[in-house]
């Protein structure tokens, strides 16, 4: 087969709505990787305070420090996610309540307008 070939059809094209979620997921990944790098850097700096430690003990100290810091960071993230979910549920409930109240007000106004429009005809009869 000679000549130009057509480019392959795009597969698995995601809707635009997923783009924001993917960007947020990527940002979360990058933030966590930055935290891992910072934990390793700080662990090395902490271990540098003990120059007399043998290499094996130094590595164990660095590892323990980094693990503790990442465990703490993970707990903070978990608490933040839990709080965000809690607030989102509360705001959804509040939004439903406000929407229901506005719907009731609009229906009441429409009913009153229809009643006032029909009242003169009923009085004439």
Rosetta silent file (secondary structure, phi, psi, omega in degrees, C-alpha in Angstrom):
SEQUENCE: XXXXXXXXXXXXXXXXXXXXXXXXXXXXXXXXXXXXXXXXXXXXXXXXXXXXXXXXXXXXXXXXXXXXXXXXXXXXXXXXXXXXXXXXXXXXXXXXXXXXXXXXXXXXXXXXXXXXXXXXXXXXX
SCORE:     score description
SCORE:     0.000 S_00000001
   1 L     0.000  117.645  178.714    0.000    0.000    0.000 S_00000001
   2 L  -100.217  178.390  177.373    1.589    3.245   -1.051 S_00000001
   3 L    84.283 -176.400 -178.307    0.687    6.798   -0.324 S_00000001
   4 L   -81.070  140.921  175.728   -0.334    8.514    2.874 S_00000001
   5 L   -98.739  151.707  177.136   -2.233    6.631    5.460 S_00000001
   6 L   -73.572  146.527  176.253   -4.986    8.148    7.511 S_00000001
   7 L   -67.691  150.935 -179.979   -4.204    8.781   11.172 S_00000001
   8 L   -64.611  152.001  178.497   -5.835    6.290   13.522 S_00000001
   9 L   -67.746  145.931  178.787   -9.161    7.263   15.000 S_00000001
  10 L   -69.088  129.799  178.084   -9.011    8.733   18.467 S_00000001
  11 L  -113.954  153.483  176.724   -9.892    6.156   21.061 S_00000001
  12 L    54.017   42.091  176.476  -10.915    6.623   24.645 S_00000001
  13 L   -74.357  123.490 -177.320  -11.532   10.320   24.230 S_00000001
  14 L   -88.779  146.658  176.962  -12.698   11.569   27.586 S_00000001
  15 L   -65.952  159.676 -177.956  -15.402   14.173   27.941 S_00000001
  16 H   -60.819  -29.880 -177.706  -14.384   17.664   28.956 S_00000001
  17 H   -62.033  -30.932 -179.427  -15.987   17.189   32.387 S_00000001
  18 H   -77.674  -16.556 -176.531  -13.331   14.604   33.338 S_00000001
  19 H   -60.736  -42.733  179.105  -10.483   16.967   32.470 S_00000001
  20 H   -62.882  -40.095  178.754  -10.813   18.883   35.738 S_00000001
  21 H   -66.770  -39.459  179.077  -10.781   15.669   37.737 S_00000001
  22 H   -66.621  -39.434  177.742   -7.715   14.429   35.864 S_00000001
  23 H   -64.890  -41.966  178.028   -5.909   17.715   36.469 S_00000001
  24 H   -63.660  -39.773  178.527   -6.790   17.542   40.165 S_00000001
  25 H   -64.479  -42.068  178.151   -5.545   13.939   40.308 S_00000001
  26 H   -64.315  -43.087  177.312   -2.284   14.966   38.619 S_00000001
  27 H   -61.008  -41.489  177.889   -1.860   17.890   41.026 S_00000001
  28 H   -62.667  -42.308  178.173   -2.434   15.532   43.954 S_00000001
  29 H   -62.088  -46.740 -179.470    0.151   13.112   42.617 S_00000001
  30 H   -64.661  -38.473  178.218    2.712   15.864   42.129 S_00000001
  31 H   -64.954  -40.750  179.970    2.039   17.300   45.588 S_00000001
  32 H   -67.671  -41.052  178.308    2.497   13.875   47.180 S_00000001
  33 H   -63.366  -36.273  175.708    5.733   13.256   45.254 S_00000001
  34 H   -65.160  -38.125  177.416    6.994   16.651   46.437 S_00000001
  35 H   -66.236  -39.515  177.452    6.151   15.634   50.010 S_00000001
  36 H   -63.125  -44.505  179.172    8.046   12.351   49.584 S_00000001
  37 H   -64.195  -41.090  178.986   11.087   14.223   48.251 S_00000001
  38 H   -66.013  -37.818  178.437   10.905   16.760   51.100 S_00000001
  39 H   -64.289  -42.572  178.620   10.635   13.949   53.663 S_00000001
  40 H   -65.270  -42.094  179.226   13.733   12.250   52.232 S_00000001
  41 H   -63.144  -45.795 -179.639   15.644   15.559   52.169 S_00000001
  42 H   -68.354  -32.214  177.369   14.679   16.388   55.752 S_00000001
  43 H   -65.872  -41.744  176.396   15.514   12.852   56.877 S_00000001
  44 H   -63.351  -42.188  179.063   19.022   13.211   55.442 S_00000001
  45 H   -63.571  -37.963  178.488   19.414   16.595   57.139 S_00000001
  46 H   -67.093  -43.729 -179.804   18.294   15.088   60.450 S_00000001
  47 H   -66.625  -27.154  177.591   20.673   12.156   60.112 S_00000001
  48 L   -63.516  -20.001  178.165   23.506   14.601   59.359 S_00000001
  49 L   -70.672  -13.768 -177.511   23.230   15.770   62.965 S_00000001
  50 L  -120.766   72.544 -174.981   24.621   12.399   64.034 S_00000001
  51 L   -68.575  -16.514 -177.445   27.905   12.016   62.128 S_00000001
  52 L   -82.258   -9.325 -178.973   29.138    9.306   64.481 S_00000001
  53 L   -70.190  141.702  172.708   26.424    6.826   63.445 S_00000001
  54 L   -66.278  161.905 -174.827   27.471    3.883   61.279 S_00000001
  55 H   -59.576  -40.485 -179.256   26.053    3.834   57.741 S_00000001
  56 H   -64.971  -44.155  179.147   23.469    1.123   58.503 S_00000001
  57 H   -66.724  -36.366  178.668   22.141    2.955   61.551 S_00000001
  58 H   -62.873  -45.057  178.176   22.120    6.197   59.604 S_00000001
  59 H   -63.424  -39.994  178.856   20.012    4.617   56.840 S_00000001
  60 H   -64.551  -40.525  178.474   17.644    3.151   59.426 S_00000001
  61 H   -64.717  -44.965  177.714   17.296    6.559   61.083 S_00000001
  62 H   -60.327  -44.209 -178.823   16.615    8.266   57.731 S_00000001
  63 H   -63.734  -44.865 -179.708   14.076    5.620   56.803 S_00000001
  64 H   -64.415  -41.616  179.908   12.272    5.851   60.154 S_00000001
  65 H   -62.700  -48.691 -178.835   12.199    9.661   59.998 S_00000001
  66 H   -63.584  -41.651  179.042   10.849    9.698   56.431 S_00000001
  67 H   -62.203  -44.421  178.752    8.262    7.004   57.226 S_00000001
  68 H   -62.359  -42.710 -179.071    7.006    8.889   60.269 S_00000001
  69 H   -65.663  -42.114  179.811    6.767   12.130   58.341 S_00000001
  70 H   -69.267  -34.799  175.865    4.901   10.524   55.450 S_00000001
  71 H   -63.067  -42.956  178.146    2.542    8.739   57.839 S_00000001
  72 H   -64.153  -43.491  178.736    1.792   12.087   59.471 S_00000001
  73 H   -62.542  -39.123  178.731    1.275   13.749   56.072 S_00000001
  74 H   -65.148  -39.661  176.967   -1.060   10.939   55.055 S_00000001
  75 H   -63.018  -41.073  178.674   -3.103   11.407   58.239 S_00000001
  76 H   -62.708  -44.880  179.567   -3.392   15.126   57.521 S_00000001
  77 H   -63.124  -43.164  179.210   -4.540   14.438   53.957 S_00000001
  78 H   -61.505  -41.864  177.870   -7.063   11.853   55.167 S_00000001
  79 H   -65.546  -39.940  179.201   -8.490   14.302   57.700 S_00000001
  80 H   -64.895  -41.754  178.527   -8.698   17.040   55.060 S_00000001
  81 H   -63.739  -43.360  178.141  -10.468   14.710   52.618 S_00000001
  82 H   -60.847  -43.319  179.183  -12.909   13.644   55.328 S_00000001
  83 H   -65.322  -39.899  177.989  -13.634   17.251   56.223 S_00000001
  84 H   -62.635  -42.056  178.895  -14.130   18.158   52.546 S_00000001
  85 H   -65.731  -40.400  178.424  -16.588   15.305   52.105 S_00000001
  86 H   -62.450  -45.528  179.298  -18.416   16.318   55.259 S_00000001
  87 H   -66.204  -39.180  179.322  -18.672   19.939   54.108 S_00000001
  88 H   -62.341  -41.522  178.253  -19.744   18.897   50.607 S_00000001
  89 H   -64.998  -41.374  179.770  -22.567   16.783   52.052 S_00000001
  90 H   -65.610  -42.265  179.753  -23.645   19.614   54.317 S_00000001
  91 H   -68.504  -35.553  176.040  -23.590   22.153   51.480 S_00000001
  92 H   -62.901  -43.617  179.214  -25.541   19.793   49.195 S_00000001
  93 H   -63.365  -41.917  179.043  -28.212   19.396   51.886 S_00000001
  94 H   -64.724  -40.623  178.816  -28.333   23.160   52.392 S_00000001
  95 H   -63.991  -42.102  177.134  -28.602   23.735   48.645 S_00000001
  96 H   -61.127  -41.525 -179.699  -31.482   21.252   48.414 S_00000001
  97 H   -63.687  -45.340 -179.772  -33.228   23.004   51.300 S_00000001
  98 H   -65.717  -41.750  178.603  -32.819   26.442   49.704 S_00000001
  99 H   -63.334  -41.035  178.448  -33.961   25.144   46.294 S_00000001
 100 H   -64.345  -40.150  179.005  -37.033   23.533   47.860 S_00000001
 101 H   -64.556  -43.745  179.105  -37.841   26.763   49.671 S_00000001
 102 H   -65.797  -37.964  177.738  -37.496   28.795   46.465 S_00000001
 103 H   -63.164  -40.614  178.233  -39.649   26.300   44.578 S_00000001
 104 H   -64.947  -40.971  178.325  -42.328   26.627   47.256 S_00000001
 105 H   -63.879  -46.110 -179.222  -42.164   30.437   47.055 S_00000001
 106 H   -63.079  -42.532  178.034  -42.393   30.387   43.242 S_00000001
 107 H   -65.306  -37.994  177.829  -45.325   27.970   43.291 S_00000001
 108 H   -64.244  -42.960  179.229  -47.078   30.090   45.910 S_00000001
 109 H   -65.405  -43.086  179.348  -46.605   33.239   43.828 S_00000001
 110 H   -63.565  -41.594  178.335  -47.823   31.458   40.677 S_00000001
 111 H   -64.520  -42.713  179.002  -50.862   30.109   42.551 S_00000001
 112 H   -65.003  -39.985  178.695  -51.634   33.547   43.983 S_00000001
 113 H   -65.275  -41.914  178.327  -51.289   35.142   40.542 S_00000001
 114 H   -65.543  -38.661  178.675  -53.602   32.546   39.003 S_00000001
 115 H   -65.661  -44.048  179.016  -56.084   33.035   41.826 S_00000001
 116 H   -67.561  -31.971  177.584  -56.026   36.824   41.424 S_00000001
 117 H   -71.235  -34.226 -177.769  -56.419   36.441   37.652 S_00000001
 118 H   -85.729  -18.106 -176.520  -59.454   34.175   38.084 S_00000001
 119 H   -61.818  -47.921 -179.964  -61.044   36.224   40.905 S_00000001
 120 H   -60.361  -36.670  178.723  -62.534   39.030   38.748 S_00000001
 121 H   -67.997  -36.151  179.307  -64.170   36.489   36.433 S_00000001
 122 H   -71.126  -33.686  179.376  -65.602   34.620   39.410 S_00000001
 123 H   -72.442  -31.634  178.925  -66.967   37.844   40.917 S_00000001
 124 H   -71.760  -26.377 -175.273  -68.706   38.814   37.654 S_00000001
 125 L   -80.239    0.000    0.000  -70.580   35.533   37.457 S_00000001
